[in-house]
mmCIF file of C-alpha atoms in Angstrom:
data_model
loop_
_atom_site.group_PDB
_atom_site.id
_atom_site.type_symbol
_atom_site.label_atom_id
_atom_site.label_comp_id
_atom_site.label_asym_id
_atom_site.label_seq_id
_atom_site.Cartn_x
_atom_site.Cartn_y
_atom_site.Cartn_z
ATOM 1 C CA MET A 1 17.509 24.643 32.159
ATOM 2 C CA ALA A 2 17.510 21.192 30.588
ATOM 3 C CA THR A 3 20.841 19.523 30.000
ATOM 4 C CA GLN A 4 21.825 18.113 26.622
ATOM 5 C CA ALA A 5 21.164 14.587 27.904
ATOM 6 C CA GLU A 6 17.673 15.576 29.038
ATOM 7 C CA ARG A 7 16.948 17.225 25.686
ATOM 8 C CA MET A 8 18.101 14.106 23.880
ATOM 9 C CA ALA A 9 15.936 11.917 26.106
ATOM 10 C CA LEU A 10 12.940 14.166 25.454
ATOM 11 C CA LYS A 11 13.602 14.025 21.704
ATOM 12 C CA LEU A 12 13.779 10.223 21.831
ATOM 13 C CA ARG A 13 10.454 10.048 23.696
ATOM 14 C CA GLU A 14 8.827 12.400 21.174
ATOM 15 C CA ASP A 15 10.183 10.386 18.241
ATOM 16 C CA SER A 16 9.000 7.159 19.852
ATOM 17 C CA GLU A 17 5.512 8.564 20.401
ATOM 18 C CA LYS A 18 5.376 9.844 16.824
ATOM 19 C CA ALA A 19 6.394 6.430 15.499
ATOM 20 C CA ARG A 20 3.773 4.753 17.685
ATOM 21 C CA ARG A 21 1.001 7.014 16.358
ATOM 22 C CA GLU A 22 2.108 6.515 12.768
ATOM 23 C CA LYS A 23 2.134 2.740 13.291
ATOM 24 C CA GLU A 24 -1.391 2.854 14.735
ATOM 25 C CA ARG A 25 -2.645 4.949 11.806
ATOM 26 C CA ARG A 26 -1.020 2.601 9.308
ATOM 27 C CA GLU A 27 -2.479 -0.489 10.971
ATOM 28 C CA PHE A 28 -5.932 1.110 11.135
ATOM 29 C CA LYS A 29 -5.752 2.027 7.456
ATOM 30 C CA GLU A 30 -4.604 -1.486 6.525
ATOM 31 C CA ALA A 31 -7.465 -3.026 8.524
ATOM 32 C CA GLN A 32 -9.983 -0.767 6.773
ATOM 33 C CA GLU A 33 -8.526 -1.661 3.403
ATOM 34 C CA LEU A 34 -8.685 -5.390 4.172
ATOM 35 C CA ASP A 35 -12.335 -5.102 5.255
ATOM 36 C CA SER A 36 -13.139 -3.237 2.054
ATOM 37 C CA LEU A 37 -11.299 -5.825 -0.035
ATOM 38 C CA LYS A 38 -13.254 -8.638 1.628
ATOM 39 C CA ARG A 39 -16.492 -6.781 0.919
ATOM 40 C CA VAL A 40 -15.628 -6.495 -2.780
ATOM 41 C CA PHE A 41 -14.640 -10.161 -3.022
ATOM 42 C CA LYS A 42 -17.961 -11.145 -1.480
ATOM 43 C CA ARG A 43 -19.780 -8.859 -3.901
ATOM 44 C CA LEU A 44 -18.050 -10.404 -6.912
ATOM 45 C CA ASP A 45 -18.512 -13.960 -5.638
ATOM 46 C CA LYS A 46 -22.132 -14.116 -6.764
ATOM 47 C CA ASN A 47 -22.800 -17.767 -5.904
ATOM 48 C CA GLY A 48 -20.836 -17.820 -2.655
ATOM 49 C CA ASP A 49 -18.374 -20.556 -3.639
ATOM 50 C CA LEU A 50 -15.380 -18.520 -2.365
ATOM 51 C CA ARG A 51 -13.989 -17.792 -5.797
ATOM 52 C CA VAL A 52 -14.603 -15.359 -8.654
ATOM 53 C CA ASP A 53 -15.222 -17.047 -11.978
ATOM 54 C CA VAL A 54 -16.134 -15.707 -15.400
ATOM 55 C CA GLU A 55 -19.881 -15.800 -14.705
ATOM 56 C CA ASP A 56 -19.392 -13.730 -11.553
ATOM 57 C CA LEU A 57 -17.285 -11.166 -13.382
ATOM 58 C CA LEU A 58 -19.668 -10.920 -16.333
ATOM 59 C CA LEU A 59 -22.588 -10.218 -13.998
ATOM 60 C CA GLU A 60 -20.722 -7.418 -12.249
ATOM 61 C CA LEU A 61 -19.458 -5.894 -15.493
ATOM 62 C CA ALA A 62 -23.002 -5.893 -16.854
ATOM 63 C CA PHE A 63 -24.138 -4.084 -13.714
ATOM 64 C CA LEU A 64 -21.371 -1.519 -14.319
ATOM 65 C CA GLN A 65 -22.643 -1.161 -17.907
ATOM 66 C CA ILE A 66 -19.534 -2.751 -19.436
ATOM 67 C CA PRO A 67 -20.781 -5.356 -21.958
ATOM 68 C CA TYR A 68 -17.755 -7.625 -22.053
ATOM 69 C CA THR A 69 -17.827 -10.897 -23.957
ATOM 70 C CA ARG A 70 -17.120 -14.163 -22.161
ATOM 71 C CA LYS A 71 -13.716 -14.399 -23.834
ATOM 72 C CA GLU A 72 -12.782 -10.875 -22.729
ATOM 73 C CA ALA A 73 -13.863 -11.582 -19.148
ATOM 74 C CA GLN A 74 -11.876 -14.821 -19.165
ATOM 75 C CA MET A 75 -8.777 -12.861 -20.159
ATOM 76 C CA VAL A 76 -9.264 -10.462 -17.242
ATOM 77 C CA LEU A 77 -9.216 -13.401 -14.823
ATOM 78 C CA TRP A 78 -6.500 -15.319 -16.666
ATOM 79 C CA GLU A 79 -4.034 -12.468 -16.114
ATOM 80 C CA VAL A 80 -4.135 -13.006 -12.331
ATOM 81 C CA ASP A 81 -5.096 -16.695 -12.122
ATOM 82 C CA ASP A 82 -1.822 -17.963 -10.654
ATOM 83 C CA ASP A 83 -2.875 -21.619 -10.345
ATOM 84 C CA ASN A 84 -4.621 -21.672 -13.732
ATOM 85 C CA ASP A 85 -7.934 -23.068 -12.450
ATOM 86 C CA ASN A 86 -10.078 -20.599 -14.437
ATOM 87 C CA CYS A 87 -11.104 -18.597 -11.382
ATOM 88 C CA VAL A 88 -9.635 -16.293 -8.752
ATOM 89 C CA ASP A 89 -9.772 -17.368 -5.119
ATOM 90 C CA TRP A 90 -9.343 -15.087 -2.106
ATOM 91 C CA GLU A 91 -5.558 -15.462 -1.907
ATOM 92 C CA GLU A 92 -5.125 -14.654 -5.597
ATOM 93 C CA PHE A 93 -7.599 -11.796 -5.263
ATOM 94 C CA ARG A 94 -5.771 -10.254 -2.310
ATOM 95 C CA THR A 95 -2.351 -10.874 -3.851
ATOM 96 C CA THR A 96 -3.169 -9.227 -7.161
ATOM 97 C CA PHE A 97 -4.625 -6.182 -5.415
ATOM 98 C CA HIS A 98 -1.575 -5.593 -3.222
ATOM 99 C CA ARG A 99 0.891 -6.504 -5.947
ATOM 100 C CA THR A 100 -0.677 -4.088 -8.436
ATOM 101 C CA ARG A 101 -1.268 -1.339 -5.871
ATOM 102 C CA ASP A 102 2.424 -1.393 -4.914
ATOM 103 C CA ASP A 103 3.712 -1.804 -8.474
ATOM 104 C CA LYS A 104 6.031 1.020 -9.543
ATOM 105 C CA THR A 105 6.929 -0.372 -12.956
ATOM 106 C CA GLY A 106 3.503 -0.449 -14.583
ATOM 107 C CA CYS A 107 4.080 -4.069 -15.606
ATOM 108 C CA GLU A 108 1.380 -5.699 -13.465
ATOM 109 C CA PRO A 109 -1.940 -6.447 -15.216
ATOM 110 C CA ARG A 110 -4.509 -3.907 -14.017
ATOM 111 C CA LYS A 111 -7.854 -4.847 -15.533
ATOM 112 C CA LEU A 112 -9.191 -6.684 -12.502
ATOM 113 C CA PHE A 113 -7.408 -4.278 -10.161
ATOM 114 C CA HIS A 114 -9.377 -1.327 -11.515
ATOM 115 C CA VAL A 115 -12.653 -3.187 -11.081
ATOM 116 C CA ILE A 116 -11.699 -3.938 -7.479
ATOM 117 C CA GLU A 117 -10.594 -0.381 -6.816
ATOM 118 C CA PHE A 118 -13.822 1.071 -8.200
ATOM 119 C CA LEU A 119 -15.995 -1.330 -6.210
ATOM 120 C CA MET A 120 -14.102 -0.540 -3.013
ATOM 121 C CA HIS A 121 -15.399 3.016 -3.360
ATOM 122 C CA ASP A 122 -18.902 1.978 -4.452
ATOM 123 C CA LYS A 123 -19.878 1.162 -0.887
ATOM 124 C CA ASN A 124 -23.652 1.334 -1.369
ATOM 125 C CA HIS A 125 -23.664 -0.885 -4.483
ATOM 126 C CA SER A 126 -25.027 1.906 -6.693
ATOM 127 C CA GLY A 127 -22.651 1.451 -9.629
ATOM 128 C CA VAL A 128 -21.058 4.870 -9.132
ATOM 129 C CA MET A 129 -18.298 6.401 -7.031
ATOM 130 C CA ASP A 130 -17.721 9.912 -5.752
ATOM 131 C CA SER A 131 -15.635 12.090 -8.074
ATOM 132 C CA ASP A 132 -13.653 13.467 -5.128
ATOM 133 C CA GLU A 133 -12.598 9.913 -4.220
ATOM 134 C CA CYS A 134 -11.539 9.340 -7.818
ATOM 135 C CA LEU A 135 -9.395 12.480 -7.732
ATOM 136 C CA ALA A 136 -7.903 11.380 -4.407
ATOM 137 C CA ILE A 137 -6.813 8.109 -6.051
ATOM 138 C CA ILE A 138 -5.166 10.048 -8.895
ATOM 139 C CA HIS A 139 -3.429 12.421 -6.477
ATOM 140 C CA ALA A 140 -2.059 9.509 -4.443
ATOM 141 C CA ARG A 141 -0.890 7.596 -7.509
ATOM 142 C CA TYR A 142 0.553 10.346 -9.697
ATOM 143 C CA GLY A 143 0.840 13.422 -7.459
ATOM 144 C CA LYS A 144 -1.505 16.388 -7.246
ATOM 145 C CA GLU A 145 0.690 18.515 -9.485
ATOM 146 C CA ALA A 146 0.466 15.901 -12.261
ATOM 147 C CA LEU A 147 -3.332 16.135 -12.604
ATOM 148 C CA ASP A 148 -4.143 16.349 -16.309
ATOM 149 C CA PRO A 149 -6.361 19.323 -17.330
ATOM 150 C CA ARG A 150 -8.593 16.930 -19.267
ATOM 151 C CA VAL A 151 -9.384 15.133 -16.007
ATOM 152 C CA VAL A 152 -10.284 18.432 -14.362
ATOM 153 C CA ASP A 153 -12.606 19.174 -17.289
ATOM 154 C CA LEU A 154 -14.368 15.847 -16.828
ATOM 155 C CA PHE A 155 -15.462 16.838 -13.316
ATOM 156 C CA LYS A 156 -15.906 20.579 -13.798
ATOM 157 C CA ASP A 157 -19.635 20.457 -14.466
ATOM 158 C CA ASP A 158 -20.371 17.359 -12.413
ATOM 159 C CA ASP A 159 -23.122 18.587 -10.081
ATOM 160 C CA ASP A 160 -23.967 15.262 -8.466
ATOM 161 C CA LYS A 161 -20.287 14.319 -7.889
ATOM 162 C CA SER A 162 -20.895 10.770 -9.127
ATOM 163 C CA ILE A 163 -19.003 8.953 -11.869
ATOM 164 C CA HIS A 164 -19.556 5.604 -13.551
ATOM 165 C CA PHE A 165 -16.946 2.953 -14.173
ATOM 166 C CA SER A 166 -16.389 3.955 -17.809
ATOM 167 C CA THR A 167 -15.472 7.497 -16.682
ATOM 168 C CA PHE A 168 -13.256 6.114 -13.942
ATOM 169 C CA MET A 169 -11.331 4.144 -16.553
ATOM 170 C CA GLN A 170 -11.119 7.159 -18.841
ATOM 171 C CA VAL A 171 -9.504 9.112 -16.017
ATOM 172 C CA GLN A 172 -7.033 6.284 -15.359
ATOM 173 C CA SER A 173 -6.084 6.157 -19.038
ATOM 174 C CA ILE A 174 -5.598 9.923 -19.346
ATOM 175 C CA GLN A 175 -3.382 10.065 -16.267
ATOM 176 C CA ALA A 176 -1.301 7.036 -17.245
ATOM 177 C CA ASN A 177 -0.691 8.468 -20.716
ATOM 178 C CA ASN A 178 0.141 11.842 -19.200
ATOM 179 C CA ALA A 179 2.681 10.224 -16.867
ATOM 180 C CA MET A 180 4.337 8.483 -19.806
ATOM 181 C CA ARG A 181 4.447 11.751 -21.737
ATOM 182 C CA LEU A 182 6.070 13.625 -18.845
ATOM 183 C CA THR A 183 8.685 10.959 -18.091
ATOM 184 C CA PRO A 184 8.937 8.758 -21.212
ATOM 185 C CA SER A 185 12.345 7.365 -20.268
ATOM 186 C CA SER A 186 11.298 6.004 -16.872
ATOM 187 C CA VAL A 187 7.554 5.325 -16.941
ATOM 188 C CA PRO A 188 6.639 2.187 -18.919
ATOM 189 C CA ALA A 189 3.324 1.470 -20.551
ATOM 190 C CA VAL A 190 0.700 0.306 -18.073
ATOM 191 C CA ARG A 191 -1.152 -2.809 -19.126
ATOM 192 C CA GLY A 192 -4.919 -2.684 -18.960
ATOM 193 C CA LEU A 193 -5.247 1.089 -19.120
ATOM 194 C CA SER A 194 -6.125 1.709 -22.753
ATOM 195 C CA TYR A 195 -9.501 3.411 -23.139
ATOM 196 C CA SER A 196 -12.082 3.625 -25.855
ATOM 197 C CA ARG A 197 -15.364 5.504 -25.888
ATOM 198 C CA ASP A 198 -16.901 2.137 -26.626
ATOM 199 C CA LYS A 199 -17.907 0.945 -23.119
ATOM 200 C CA SER A 200 -17.160 -2.625 -24.107
ATOM 201 C CA LYS A 201 -13.455 -1.695 -24.146
ATOM 202 C CA ALA A 202 -13.455 0.250 -20.903
ATOM 203 C CA LEU A 203 -11.209 -2.270 -19.160
ATOM 204 C CA GLY A 204 -8.501 -1.991 -21.780
ATOM 205 C CA ALA A 205 -7.440 -3.848 -24.886
#
């Protein structure tokens, strides 16, 4: 029969092995995310000058069927353009993604973040993402139990399991508003999540 010291040593080894596996999974996930982020940056950088400018963004938004004006696209970039050079380089791109992803206050600008997030799941450059992946994002961000019935209705009759960017943004808006309704004292308004049926406003006011 094992002594208390042996049981403790076994428990320490098990805990150490568990921590090692969790660390490996986390590092693998982070590496996958970084590769995906680099892929999206390259996709948005249409002329290959290692930065995303208003022309790049307008081209991608047009492909996603979001007819933004030049001024509106400039505002999307301006929100995250830390050095105020009228474009977003790789460091700013990566920083805004991680900063907004980890934001718990809802105060970070999210217009460009949502474009990035959608494109990360549009791996074959088709302009659509899988509805199950969209729901997974919502579950991770708000909790499975907080899924709004209106979101469920959006996907109920979706036979091909594909959604466009305008629907993706509608889902984000519904869930953000639902979160504010459920916890109005602690969940602030989230910038860049307002939605209109007019596709030109799909990124928010």
